[in-house]
Backbone as a printed PyTorch tensor [residue, N CA C, xyz], in Angstrom:
tensor([[[ 15.9930,  -2.8910, -10.0720],
         [ 15.9100,  -1.5620, -10.6480],
         [ 15.9290,  -0.4950,  -9.5530]],

        [[ 15.1520,  -0.7070,  -8.4780],
         [ 15.0990,   0.2620,  -7.3840],
         [ 16.4760,   0.4710,  -6.7770]],

        [[ 17.2010,  -0.6440,  -6.5510],
         [ 18.5330,  -0.5430,  -5.9480],
         [ 19.4760,   0.2240,  -6.8540]],

        [[ 19.3980,  -0.0300,  -8.1630],
         [ 20.2630,   0.6680,  -9.1130],
         [ 19.9600,   2.1600,  -9.1110]],

        [[ 18.6630,   2.5140,  -9.1160],
         [ 18.2790,   3.9320,  -9.1110],
         [ 18.7150,   4.6200,  -7.8320]],

        [[ 18.4940,   3.9660,  -6.7170],
         [ 18.8830,   4.5470,  -5.4330],
         [ 20.3920,   4.6650,  -5.3440]],

        [[ 21.0950,   3.6370,  -5.8020],
         [ 22.5560,   3.7040,  -5.7890],
         [ 23.0390,   4.8830,  -6.6340]],

        [[ 22.3950,   5.1020,  -7.7800],
         [ 22.7610,   6.2400,  -8.6240],
         [ 22.5080,   7.5510,  -7.8900]],

        [[ 21.3790,   7.6420,  -7.1840],
         [ 21.0820,   8.8570,  -6.4090],
         [ 22.1170,   9.0750,  -5.3200]],

        [[ 22.4750,   7.9990,  -4.6390],
         [ 23.4290,   8.1130,  -3.5290],
         [ 24.8160,   8.4780,  -4.0490]],

        [[ 25.2170,   7.8510,  -5.1280],
         [ 26.5590,   8.0950,  -5.6620],
         [ 26.6600,   9.4670,  -6.3110]],

        [[ 25.6350,   9.8570,  -7.0730],
         [ 25.7000,  11.1050,  -7.8320],
         [ 25.1840,  12.3150,  -7.0640]],

        [[ 24.1480,  12.1500,  -6.2800],
         [ 23.6590,  13.2290,  -5.4340],
         [ 22.3600,  13.8560,  -5.8800]],

        [[ 21.6160,  14.5000,  -4.9050],
         [ 20.3740,  15.1980,  -5.2200],
         [ 20.0540,  16.2580,  -4.1740]],

        [[ 19.5610,  17.4100,  -4.6080],
         [ 19.1490,  18.4870,  -3.7160],
         [ 17.7020,  18.2230,  -3.3170]],

        [[ 17.4480,  17.9770,  -2.0490],
         [ 16.1310,  17.5390,  -1.5910],
         [ 15.1620,  18.6930,  -1.3950]],

        [[ 15.5410,  19.9140,  -1.6020],
         [ 14.6070,  21.0270,  -1.5030],
         [ 14.6260,  21.7040,  -0.1500]],

        [[ 13.6110,  22.5160,   0.1160],
         [ 13.5280,  23.2830,   1.3500],
         [ 12.8420,  22.4780,   2.4380]],

        [[ 13.3880,  22.4600,   3.6530],
         [ 12.7850,  21.6970,   4.7310],
         [ 11.5660,  22.3820,   5.3340]],

        [[ 10.7000,  21.5740,   5.9280],
         [  9.5880,  22.0660,   6.7260],
         [ 10.0110,  21.8570,   8.1630]],

        [[ 10.1700,  22.9230,   8.9240],
         [ 10.7540,  22.7920,  10.2450],
         [  9.7380,  22.5470,  11.3410]],

        [[  8.7150,  23.3590,  11.4200],
         [  7.7790,  23.2340,  12.5200],
         [  6.6770,  22.2430,  12.1900]],

        [[  6.2740,  21.5050,  13.2020],
         [  5.1240,  20.6320,  13.0430],
         [  3.9030,  21.5160,  12.8300]],

        [[  2.9580,  21.0460,  12.0470],
         [  1.7880,  21.8910,  11.7910],
         [  0.9700,  22.1220,  13.0540]],

        [[  0.5650,  23.3590,  13.2400],
         [ -0.3240,  23.7290,  14.3380],
         [ -1.4340,  24.5430,  13.7070]],

        [[ -2.5710,  23.9050,  13.3900],
         [ -3.6270,  24.5890,  12.6410],
         [ -4.0160,  25.9460,  13.2120]],

        [[ -4.0200,  26.1070,  14.5190],
         [ -4.3990,  27.3770,  15.1110],
         [ -3.3940,  28.4780,  14.7970]],

        [[ -2.2010,  28.1280,  14.4000],
         [ -1.1540,  29.1040,  14.1020],
         [ -1.0450,  29.4160,  12.6140]],

        [[ -1.6500,  28.6060,  11.7680],
         [ -1.4920,  28.7920,  10.3230],
         [ -2.0270,  30.1430,   9.8590]],

        [[ -3.1750,  30.5380,  10.3430],
         [ -3.7450,  31.8220,   9.9250],
         [ -2.8710,  32.9650,  10.4030]],

        [[ -2.3660,  32.8600,  11.6260],
         [ -1.4780,  33.8980,  12.1610],
         [ -0.2160,  33.9850,  11.3110]],

        [[  0.3330,  32.8310,  10.9310],
         [  1.5390,  32.8090,  10.1120],
         [  1.2880,  33.4690,   8.7590]],

        [[  0.1250,  33.1970,   8.1550],
         [ -0.1960,  33.7940,   6.8530],
         [ -0.2740,  35.3120,   6.9640]],

        [[ -0.8810,  35.8150,   8.0280],
         [ -0.9710,  37.2640,   8.2380],
         [  0.4260,  37.8370,   8.4510]],

        [[  1.2520,  37.1250,   9.2290],
         [  2.6120,  37.5770,   9.4950],
         [  3.3900,  37.7250,   8.1930]],

        [[  3.1840,  36.7820,   7.2650],
         [  3.8920,  36.8290,   5.9850],
         [  3.4970,  38.0400,   5.1550]],

        [[  2.3700,  38.6550,   5.4610],
         [  1.9290,  39.8130,   4.6920],
         [  2.6040,  41.1060,   5.1220]],

        [[  3.5030,  41.0520,   6.0980],
         [  4.2650,  42.2490,   6.3960],
         [  4.3390,  42.6440,   7.8490]],

        [[  3.6700,  41.9500,   8.7530],
         [  3.7820,  42.3060,  10.1700],
         [  5.1560,  41.9130,  10.6750]],

        [[  5.4920,  42.3850,  11.8540],
         [  6.8080,  42.1140,  12.4350],
         [  6.9330,  40.6400,  12.7990]],

        [[  7.7490,  39.9160,  12.0500],
         [  7.9310,  38.4740,  12.2690],
         [  8.5540,  38.1970,  13.6330]],

        [[  9.4830,  39.0430,  14.0620],
         [ 10.1220,  38.7900,  15.3610],
         [  9.1080,  38.8420,  16.4920]],

        [[  8.1860,  39.7930,  16.4220],
         [  7.1580,  39.8980,  17.4610],
         [  6.2730,  38.6490,  17.4550]],

        [[  5.9150,  38.1660,  16.2730],
         [  5.1120,  36.9450,  16.1720],
         [  5.8410,  35.7750,  16.8260]],

        [[  7.1230,  35.5770,  16.4910],
         [  7.8540,  34.4350,  17.0250],
         [  8.0560,  34.5490,  18.5260]],

        [[  8.2540,  35.7660,  19.0460],
         [  8.3850,  35.9250,  20.5040],
         [  7.1030,  35.5010,  21.1980]],

        [[  5.9620,  35.9120,  20.6660],
         [  4.6690,  35.5360,  21.2600],
         [  4.4490,  34.0340,  21.1360]],

        [[  4.7360,  33.4770,  19.9680],
         [  4.5550,  32.0460,  19.7660],
         [  5.5260,  31.2630,  20.6430]],

        [[  6.7430,  31.7800,  20.8260],
         [  7.7310,  31.1100,  21.6680],
         [  7.2040,  30.9770,  23.0950]],

        [[  6.6580,  32.0380,  23.6470],
         [  6.1490,  32.0040,  25.0280],
         [  5.0520,  30.9520,  25.1790]],

        [[  4.1250,  30.9180,  24.2360],
         [  3.0400,  29.9380,  24.2930],
         [  3.5720,  28.5190,  24.1100]],

        [[  4.4910,  28.3620,  23.1870],
         [  5.0620,  27.0450,  22.9140],
         [  5.8530,  26.5450,  24.1100]],

        [[  6.6270,  27.4350,  24.7430],
         [  7.4230,  27.0200,  25.9040],
         [  6.5190,  26.5640,  27.0460]],

        [[  5.4290,  27.2730,  27.2520],
         [  4.4880,  26.8940,  28.3120],
         [  3.9440,  25.4860,  28.0480]],

        [[  3.5340,  25.2150,  26.8130],
         [  3.0250,  23.8890,  26.4510],
         [  4.1210,  22.8250,  26.5790]],

        [[  5.3440,  23.1640,  26.1450],
         [  6.4570,  22.2140,  26.2060],
         [  6.7880,  21.8460,  27.6470]],

        [[  6.8020,  22.8330,  28.5120],
         [  7.1110,  22.5780,  29.9240],
         [  6.0470,  21.7150,  30.5940]],

        [[  4.8320,  21.7180,  30.0470],
         [  3.7690,  20.8830,  30.6120],
         [  3.7990,  19.4570,  30.0490]],

        [[  4.7750,  19.1700,  29.1670],
         [  4.9540,  17.8040,  28.6730],
         [  4.3890,  17.5180,  27.2950]],

        [[  3.9080,  18.5240,  26.5850],
         [  3.3590,  18.3530,  25.2370],
         [  4.5100,  18.0790,  24.2580]],

        [[  4.5780,  16.8440,  23.7250],
         [  5.6820,  16.4490,  22.8470],
         [  5.7440,  17.2900,  21.5770]],

        [[  4.5970,  17.6380,  21.0240],
         [  4.5710,  18.4760,  19.8120],
         [  5.1900,  19.8430,  20.1010]],

        [[  4.8180,  20.4320,  21.2390],
         [  5.3700,  21.7320,  21.6320],
         [  6.8580,  21.6110,  21.9460]],

        [[  7.2710,  20.4960,  22.5660],
         [  8.6950,  20.2920,  22.8550],
         [  9.4990,  20.2600,  21.5570]],

        [[  8.9940,  19.5490,  20.5550],
         [  9.6650,  19.5170,  19.2560],
         [  9.7220,  20.9090,  18.6400]],

        [[  8.5940,  21.6160,  18.6530],
         [  8.5610,  22.9600,  18.0670],
         [  9.4880,  23.9140,  18.8010]],

        [[  9.5870,  23.7830,  20.1080],
         [ 10.5030,  24.6270,  20.8780],
         [ 11.9500,  24.3290,  20.4630]],

        [[ 12.2590,  23.0450,  20.2470],
         [ 13.5780,  22.6780,  19.7450],
         [ 13.8820,  23.3480,  18.4170]],

        [[ 12.8970,  23.3650,  17.5300],
         [ 13.0710,  24.0120,  16.2210],
         [ 13.3060,  25.5040,  16.4030]],

        [[ 12.5610,  26.1220,  17.3080],
         [ 12.7080,  27.5650,  17.5360],
         [ 14.1130,  27.8960,  18.0210]],

        [[ 14.6250,  27.0970,  18.9520],
         [ 16.0070,  27.3210,  19.4060],
         [ 16.9940,  27.0250,  18.2780]],

        [[ 16.7430,  25.9850,  17.5150],
         [ 17.6490,  25.6040,  16.4330],
         [ 17.7420,  26.6760,  15.3560]],

        [[ 16.6120,  27.3080,  15.0410],
         [ 16.5620,  28.2940,  13.9570],
         [ 16.5800,  29.7430,  14.4430]],

        [[ 16.6030,  29.9500,  15.7720],
         [ 16.5980,  31.3170,  16.2930],
         [ 15.2820,  32.0280,  16.0430]],

        [[ 14.1730,  31.3290,  16.1930],
         [ 12.8460,  31.9000,  15.9710],
         [ 12.2600,  32.3520,  17.3110]],

        [[ 12.3130,  33.6360,  17.5770],
         [ 11.7840,  34.1780,  18.8320],
         [ 12.7810,  34.1790,  19.9670]],

        [[ 13.8990,  33.5200,  19.7850],
         [ 14.9840,  33.4440,  20.7770],
         [ 16.3090,  33.3810,  20.0310]],

        [[ 17.4150,  33.6640,  20.7300],
         [ 18.7140,  33.4910,  20.0640],
         [ 18.9380,  32.0150,  19.7100]],

        [[ 19.5890,  31.7730,  18.5900],
         [ 19.9100,  30.4200,  18.1500],
         [ 20.7540,  29.7230,  19.2220]],

        [[ 20.3810,  28.5070,  19.6060],
         [ 21.0930,  27.7600,  20.6410],
         [ 20.9020,  26.2680,  20.3790]],

        [[ 21.9000,  25.6470,  19.7270],
         [ 21.7860,  24.2490,  19.3320],
         [ 21.6890,  23.3100,  20.5300]],

        [[ 22.4390,  23.5860,  21.5880],
         [ 22.3880,  22.7220,  22.7750],
         [ 20.9840,  22.7370,  23.3890]],

        [[ 20.3830,  23.9080,  23.4670],
         [ 19.0300,  24.0240,  24.0120],
         [ 18.0250,  23.3590,  23.0630]],

        [[ 18.2620,  23.4700,  21.7710],
         [ 17.3930,  22.8080,  20.7910],
         [ 17.4140,  21.2990,  21.0180]],

        [[ 18.6120,  20.7430,  21.1770],
         [ 18.7390,  19.2980,  21.3920],
         [ 18.0630,  18.8870,  22.6960]],

        [[ 18.1520,  19.7160,  23.7190],
         [ 17.4880,  19.4080,  24.9980],
         [ 15.9900,  19.1840,  24.7680]],

        [[ 15.3560,  20.0690,  23.9940],
         [ 13.9170,  19.9630,  23.7600],
         [ 13.5840,  18.8700,  22.7530]],

        [[ 14.4260,  18.6960,  21.7280],
         [ 14.2180,  17.5770,  20.8090],
         [ 14.2480,  16.2570,  21.5740]],

        [[ 15.2170,  16.1260,  22.4900],
         [ 15.3650,  14.8870,  23.2460],
         [ 14.1120,  14.6020,  24.0790]],

        [[ 13.5870,  15.6350,  24.7470],
         [ 12.3690,  15.4450,  25.5520],
         [ 11.2220,  14.9490,  24.6740]],

        [[ 11.0410,  15.5840,  23.5250],
         [  9.9650,  15.1710,  22.6180],
         [ 10.2310,  13.7740,  22.0670]],

        [[ 11.4920,  13.4980,  21.6990],
         [ 11.8570,  12.1930,  21.1380],
         [ 11.6220,  11.0800,  22.1610]],

        [[ 11.9690,  11.3370,  23.4030],
         [ 11.7510,  10.3400,  24.4440],
         [ 10.2650,  10.1440,  24.7300]],

        [[  9.4470,  11.1320,  24.3650],
         [  7.9910,  11.0080,  24.4650],
         [  7.3960,  10.3730,  23.2120]],

        [[  8.2670,   9.8830,  22.3070],
         [  7.8080,   9.1590,  21.1290],
         [  7.4890,  10.0010,  19.9140]],

        [[  7.9150,  11.2540,  19.8890],
         [  7.6270,  12.1430,  18.7560],
         [  8.5960,  11.8340,  17.6150]],

        [[  8.0600,  11.3300,  16.4960],
         [  8.8960,  10.8690,  15.3780],
         [  9.7420,  11.9780,  14.7670]],

        [[  9.1750,  13.1670,  14.5710],
         [  9.9560,  14.2480,  13.9570],
         [ 11.0940,  14.6710,  14.8870]],

        [[ 10.8600,  14.6800,  16.1930],
         [ 11.9240,  15.0130,  17.1450],
         [ 13.0090,  13.9390,  17.1050]],

        [[ 12.6180,  12.6790,  16.9390],
         [ 13.6100,  11.6060,  16.8080],
         [ 14.4470,  11.8310,  15.5500]],

        [[ 13.7930,  12.2450,  14.4730],
         [ 14.5190,  12.5980,  13.2470],
         [ 15.5180,  13.7260,  13.5220]],

        [[ 15.0700,  14.7910,  14.2130],
         [ 15.9630,  15.9140,  14.5110],
         [ 17.1150,  15.4920,  15.4260]],

        [[ 16.8590,  14.5540,  16.3510],
         [ 17.9550,  14.0460,  17.1860],
         [ 18.9800,  13.3450,  16.3010]],

        [[ 18.5160,  12.5250,  15.3770],
         [ 19.4360,  11.8650,  14.4520],
         [ 20.2200,  12.8650,  13.6280]],

        [[ 19.5190,  13.8840,  13.1590],
         [ 20.1680,  14.9250,  12.3630],
         [ 21.2160,  15.6740,  13.1890]],

        [[ 20.8910,  15.9460,  14.4470],
         [ 21.8300,  16.6510,  15.3270],
         [ 23.0900,  15.8230,  15.5570]],

        [[ 22.9170,  14.5300,  15.8400],
         [ 24.0890,  13.6660,  16.0420],
         [ 24.8690,  13.4880,  14.7460]],

        [[ 24.1810,  13.4500,  13.6280],
         [ 24.8630,  13.2850,  12.3410],
         [ 25.7290,  14.5020,  12.0120]],

        [[ 25.2020,  15.6990,  12.2940],
         [ 25.9220,  16.9240,  11.9240],
         [ 26.7790,  17.4820,  13.0590]],

        [[ 26.5190,  17.0440,  14.2910],
         [ 27.2610,  17.5800,  15.4360],
         [ 26.7220,  18.9240,  15.9080]],

        [[ 25.4620,  19.2240,  15.6400],
         [ 24.8550,  20.4890,  16.0680],
         [ 24.2600,  20.3130,  17.4700]],

        [[ 24.9090,  20.8930,  18.4670],
         [ 24.4090,  20.8360,  19.8410],
         [ 24.8420,  19.6150,  20.6160]],

        [[ 25.4150,  18.6490,  19.9370],
         [ 25.9390,  17.4230,  20.5460],
         [ 27.1840,  17.0070,  19.7760]],

        [[ 28.0460,  16.1830,  20.3870],
         [ 29.1930,  15.6900,  19.6120],
         [ 28.7100,  14.8090,  18.4530]],

        [[ 29.4000,  14.8990,  17.3210],
         [ 29.0610,  14.0530,  16.1710],
         [ 29.1550,  12.5870,  16.5920]],

        [[ 28.1220,  11.8160,  16.2570],
         [ 28.1090,  10.4030,  16.6110],
         [ 27.1790,   9.6790,  15.6450]],

        [[ 27.7600,   8.9680,  14.6910],
         [ 26.9660,   8.2910,  13.6670],
         [ 26.1380,   7.1400,  14.2410]],

        [[ 26.6180,   6.5050,  15.3040],
         [ 25.8590,   5.4160,  15.9340],
         [ 24.5740,   5.9750,  16.5530]],

        [[ 24.6920,   7.1030,  17.2540],
         [ 23.4980,   7.7210,  17.8340],
         [ 22.5740,   8.2730,  16.7470]],

        [[ 23.1470,   8.8200,  15.6780],
         [ 22.3190,   9.2990,  14.5620],
         [ 21.5010,   8.1420,  14.0080]],

        [[ 22.1740,   7.0230,  13.7920],
         [ 21.4950,   5.8270,  13.2840],
         [ 20.3950,   5.3950,  14.2460]],

        [[ 20.6860,   5.3610,  15.5430],
         [ 19.7090,   4.9260,  16.5530],
         [ 18.4390,   5.7770,  16.5130]],

        [[ 18.6090,   7.1060,  16.4780],
         [ 17.4390,   7.9860,  16.4920],
         [ 16.6710,   7.9140,  15.1830]],

        [[ 17.3940,   7.8510,  14.0530],
         [ 16.7070,   7.7350,  12.7690],
         [ 15.9450,   6.4190,  12.6830]],

        [[ 16.4930,   5.3730,  13.2710],
         [ 15.7950,   4.0760,  13.2590],
         [ 14.4730,   4.1930,  14.0210]],

        [[ 14.5050,   4.8260,  15.2000],
         [ 13.2750,   4.9950,  15.9830],
         [ 12.2200,   5.7590,  15.1840]],

        [[ 12.6450,   6.8430,  14.5370],
         [ 11.7010,   7.6460,  13.7440],
         [ 11.2060,   6.8540,  12.5360]],

        [[ 12.1030,   6.1280,  11.8840],
         [ 11.7400,   5.3360,  10.7020],
         [ 10.7160,   4.2720,  11.0600]],

        [[ 10.8810,   3.6510,  12.2050],
         [  9.9410,   2.6090,  12.6280],
         [  8.5520,   3.1760,  12.9030]],

        [[  8.4750,   4.4930,  13.1250],
         [  7.1800,   5.1490,  13.2950],
         [  6.6360,   5.6990,  11.9780]],

        [[  7.3860,   5.4990,  10.8890],
         [  6.9010,   5.9200,   9.5820],
         [  7.4580,   7.2370,   9.0750]],

        [[  8.4520,   7.8230,   9.7580],
         [  9.0190,   9.0950,   9.3090],
         [  9.7970,   8.8700,   8.0130]],

        [[  9.3450,   9.4940,   6.9360],
         [  9.8480,   9.2400,   5.5890],
         [ 11.3400,   9.5310,   5.4310]],

        [[ 11.7890,  10.6940,   5.8440],
         [ 13.1990,  11.0520,   5.6530],
         [ 14.1030,  10.1510,   6.4760]],

        [[ 13.6580,   9.7820,   7.6600],
         [ 14.4500,   8.8630,   8.4840],
         [ 14.5840,   7.5040,   7.8160]],

        [[ 13.5370,   7.0620,   7.1390],
         [ 13.6150,   5.7930,   6.4050],
         [ 14.6580,   5.8830,   5.3000]],

        [[ 14.6500,   6.9900,   4.5800],
         [ 15.6540,   7.1870,   3.5360],
         [ 17.0660,   7.2420,   4.1540]],

        [[ 17.1950,   7.9960,   5.2480],
         [ 18.5020,   8.1330,   5.8940],
         [ 19.0380,   6.7840,   6.3630]],

        [[ 18.1550,   5.9150,   6.8820],
         [ 18.5980,   4.5750,   7.2830],
         [ 19.1500,   3.8280,   6.0820]],

        [[ 18.4590,   3.9400,   4.9530],
         [ 18.9530,   3.2930,   3.7430],
         [ 20.3520,   3.7710,   3.3880]],

        [[ 20.5670,   5.0690,   3.4720],
         [ 21.8860,   5.6290,   3.1630],
         [ 22.9200,   5.1600,   4.1880]],

        [[ 22.5380,   5.1640,   5.4640],
         [ 23.4740,   4.7330,   6.5170],
         [ 23.8920,   3.2720,   6.2950]],

        [[ 22.9250,   2.4020,   5.9890],
         [ 23.2550,   1.0040,   5.6910],
         [ 24.0990,   0.9080,   4.4260]],

        [[ 23.7610,   1.6820,   3.4130],
         [ 24.4820,   1.6450,   2.1360],
         [ 25.9440,   2.0600,   2.3110]],

        [[ 26.1700,   3.1150,   3.1040],
         [ 27.5290,   3.6270,   3.2940],
         [ 28.2590,   3.0040,   4.4880]],

        [[ 27.5140,   2.2950,   5.3340],
         [ 28.1220,   1.7130,   6.5310],
         [ 28.4550,   2.7610,   7.5810]],

        [[ 27.5880,   3.7400,   7.7570],
         [ 27.7970,   4.7890,   8.7650],
         [ 26.8910,   4.5290,   9.9680]],

        [[ 27.4870,   4.3840,  11.1330],
         [ 26.7240,   4.1440,  12.3490],
         [ 26.2460,   2.7170,  12.4840]],

        [[ 26.5160,   1.9070,  11.4890],
         [ 26.1340,   0.4950,  11.4550],
         [ 27.0010,  -0.1970,  10.4090]],

        [[ 26.9300,  -1.5140,  10.3840],
         [ 27.6920,  -2.2530,   9.3720],
         [ 27.0540,  -2.0390,   7.9980]],

        [[ 27.8990,  -2.0350,   6.9620],
         [ 27.3870,  -1.9470,   5.5900],
         [ 26.4990,  -3.1440,   5.3310]],

        [[ 25.3180,  -2.8760,   4.8000],
         [ 24.3780,  -3.9620,   4.5210],
         [ 23.4800,  -3.5130,   3.3640]],

        [[ 23.8520,  -3.9500,   2.1610],
         [ 23.1280,  -3.5200,   0.9740],
         [ 21.6900,  -4.0390,   0.9590]],

        [[ 21.4760,  -5.2040,   1.5380],
         [ 20.1390,  -5.7670,   1.5980],
         [ 19.2300,  -4.8910,   2.4720]],

        [[ 19.7240,  -4.4860,   3.6350],
         [ 18.9560,  -3.6000,   4.5240],
         [ 18.7790,  -2.2260,   3.8870]],

        [[ 19.8190,  -1.7490,   3.2100],
         [ 19.7090,  -0.4570,   2.5190],
         [ 18.5860,  -0.5180,   1.4980]],

        [[ 18.5660,  -1.5600,   0.6980],
         [ 17.5310,  -1.7070,  -0.3290],
         [ 16.1510,  -1.8160,   0.3180]],

        [[ 16.0660,  -2.5300,   1.4380],
         [ 14.7810,  -2.6770,   2.1260],
         [ 14.2470,  -1.3210,   2.5810]],

        [[ 15.1140,  -0.4920,   3.1950],
         [ 14.6560,   0.8180,   3.6790],
         [ 14.3550,   1.7680,   2.5290]],

        [[ 15.1660,   1.7140,   1.4710],
         [ 14.8670,   2.5400,   0.2930],
         [ 13.5160,   2.1400,  -0.2990]],

        [[ 13.2660,   0.8360,  -0.3440],
         [ 12.0040,   0.3550,  -0.8980],
         [ 10.8330,   0.7860,  -0.0260]],

        [[ 10.9550,   0.6420,   1.2760],
         [  9.8930,   1.0800,   2.1910],
         [  9.6180,   2.5610,   1.9740]],

        [[ 10.6790,   3.3410,   1.8730],
         [ 10.5310,   4.7900,   1.6640],
         [  9.8720,   5.0780,   0.3230]],

        [[ 10.2890,   4.3780,  -0.7090],
         [  9.7590,   4.6630,  -2.0440],
         [  8.2770,   4.3230,  -2.1520]],

        [[  7.8120,   3.3620,  -1.3810],
         [  6.4020,   2.9890,  -1.4000],
         [  5.5430,   3.9120,  -0.5460]],

        [[  6.1910,   4.6880,   0.3070],
         [  5.4680,   5.5420,   1.2500],
         [  4.7530,   6.6960,   0.5670]],

        [[  5.4200,   7.3750,  -0.3210],
         [  4.8430,   8.5110,  -1.0370],
         [  5.7540,   8.8160,  -2.2050]],

        [[  5.2660,   9.5810,  -3.1500],
         [  6.1240,   9.9350,  -4.2700],
         [  7.1650,  10.9420,  -3.8020]],

        [[  8.3430,  10.8250,  -4.3390],
         [  9.4520,  11.6950,  -3.9700],
         [  9.8410,  12.5100,  -5.1890]],

        [[  9.9330,  13.8140,  -5.0290],
         [ 10.3390,  14.6830,  -6.1280],
         [ 11.7470,  15.1910,  -5.8270]],

        [[ 12.6660,  14.9200,  -6.7090],
         [ 14.0450,  15.3620,  -6.5400],
         [ 14.3160,  16.5380,  -7.4570]],

        [[ 15.0190,  17.5430,  -6.9390],
         [ 15.4930,  18.6410,  -7.7800],
         [ 16.9720,  18.3850,  -8.0030]],

        [[ 17.3300,  18.1740,  -9.2220],
         [ 18.7040,  17.7880,  -9.5010],
         [ 19.4620,  18.8970, -10.2050]],

        [[ 20.7260,  18.9920,  -9.9070],
         [ 21.5910,  19.9650, -10.5470],
         [ 22.4240,  19.2980, -11.6200]],

        [[ 22.5830,  19.9320, -12.7470],
         [ 23.3900,  19.4230, -13.8520],
         [ 22.9520,  18.0350, -14.3070]],

        [[ 21.6780,  17.7190, -14.1340],
         [ 21.1760,  16.4310, -14.5750],
         [ 21.5390,  15.2670, -13.6830]],

        [[ 22.3000,  15.5110, -12.6300],
         [ 22.7140,  14.4260, -11.7430],
         [ 22.2160,  14.6970, -10.3280]],

        [[ 21.6090,  13.7000,  -9.6890],
         [ 21.1840,  13.8750,  -8.3030],
         [ 22.3850,  13.9590,  -7.3620]],

        [[ 22.1970,  14.5350,  -6.1720],
         [ 23.2920,  14.6930,  -5.2190],
         [ 22.8770,  14.3150,  -3.8000]],

        [[ 23.5540,  13.3150,  -3.1570],
         [ 23.1940,  12.9290,  -1.7960],
         [ 23.8050,  13.8540,  -0.7550]],

        [[ 24.5730,  14.8550,  -1.1780],
         [ 25.2530,  15.7320,  -0.2300],
         [ 24.3600,  16.2290,   0.8930]],

        [[ 23.0930,  16.6380,   0.6040],
         [ 22.2790,  17.1210,   1.7220],
         [ 22.1390,  16.0910,   2.8360]],

        [[ 22.0030,  14.8010,   2.5050],
         [ 21.9080,  13.7720,   3.5420],
         [ 23.2460,  13.5930,   4.2270]],

        [[ 24.2890,  13.4680,   3.4490],
         [ 25.6020,  13.2130,   4.0020],
         [ 26.0430,  14.3430,   4.9190]],

        [[ 25.7030,  15.5740,   4.5820],
         [ 26.0600,  16.7090,   5.4130],
         [ 25.0390,  16.9610,   6.5280]],

        [[ 23.9930,  16.1700,   6.5840],
         [ 23.0020,  16.3080,   7.6340],
         [ 21.9200,  17.3290,   7.3560]],

        [[ 21.6840,  17.6850,   6.0910],
         [ 20.6470,  18.6620,   5.7590],
         [ 19.6660,  18.0250,   4.7870]],

        [[ 18.5700,  17.4720,   5.3240],
         [ 17.5730,  16.8540,   4.4700],
         [ 16.2720,  17.6200,   4.5670]],

        [[ 15.4810,  17.5070,   3.5220],
         [ 14.1300,  18.0420,   3.5640],
         [ 13.2220,  16.9770,   4.1430]],

        [[ 12.0630,  17.3860,   4.5850],
         [ 11.1030,  16.4090,   5.0790],
         [ 10.0350,  16.1850,   4.0650]]])
C-alpha cells in the first residue's frame, strides 16, 4: 500500500509547501518577531549577517549553514549561489545534515555548481543517514526514477517507508492530485 501511495504521489505530483530556510537560533527568534512587526528587515539581516559570518569563520557548522542560506536568499548580502555553496560545503563537511541537504539541492538544481545528479544523490544520502526527513524522501525519489543512481524500487520503497515513519507528512495538493514537481525541480520544503 505504501509503495502504491508513494508511486501515485511521485507520478501525479504534490506541492510540499513553504520551506524553512534558516536553522533555528533561539536567541534570534525574538528579534525576528520584532522585525516582522515593521522594523527595517534589511538592517536586521545586515546585523545578523555580520554576527553569523564571524561565527561561521570560526568553524561553527550551524553558522556556516545559515551563512549559506543568507547568500542563497540574499538576506543581508547580495544573492550569490556560488558563495552559498561554499558555506554549505563547509558546514556539510562538518557533518551538518541540513547543509548536506542544501548541497544535494544545489547539485540537483545547478544553483552555484554544475548540475550533477550523482553528487545530489551523494549529499542527500549523507543527510538522510543522519535523519534529515526531506533527504530521505528525495533518496526514495532518486531510486524510484533512477537519477544519480540505478533504478531500484526496493530501495525507493525502503527510503519512502523510513521517511513515512519519521513524522506525519501533510501534502497540499492541487486539483486533487499530488505533484512531485517541487522535488524534481529541486524545490522541496523541509
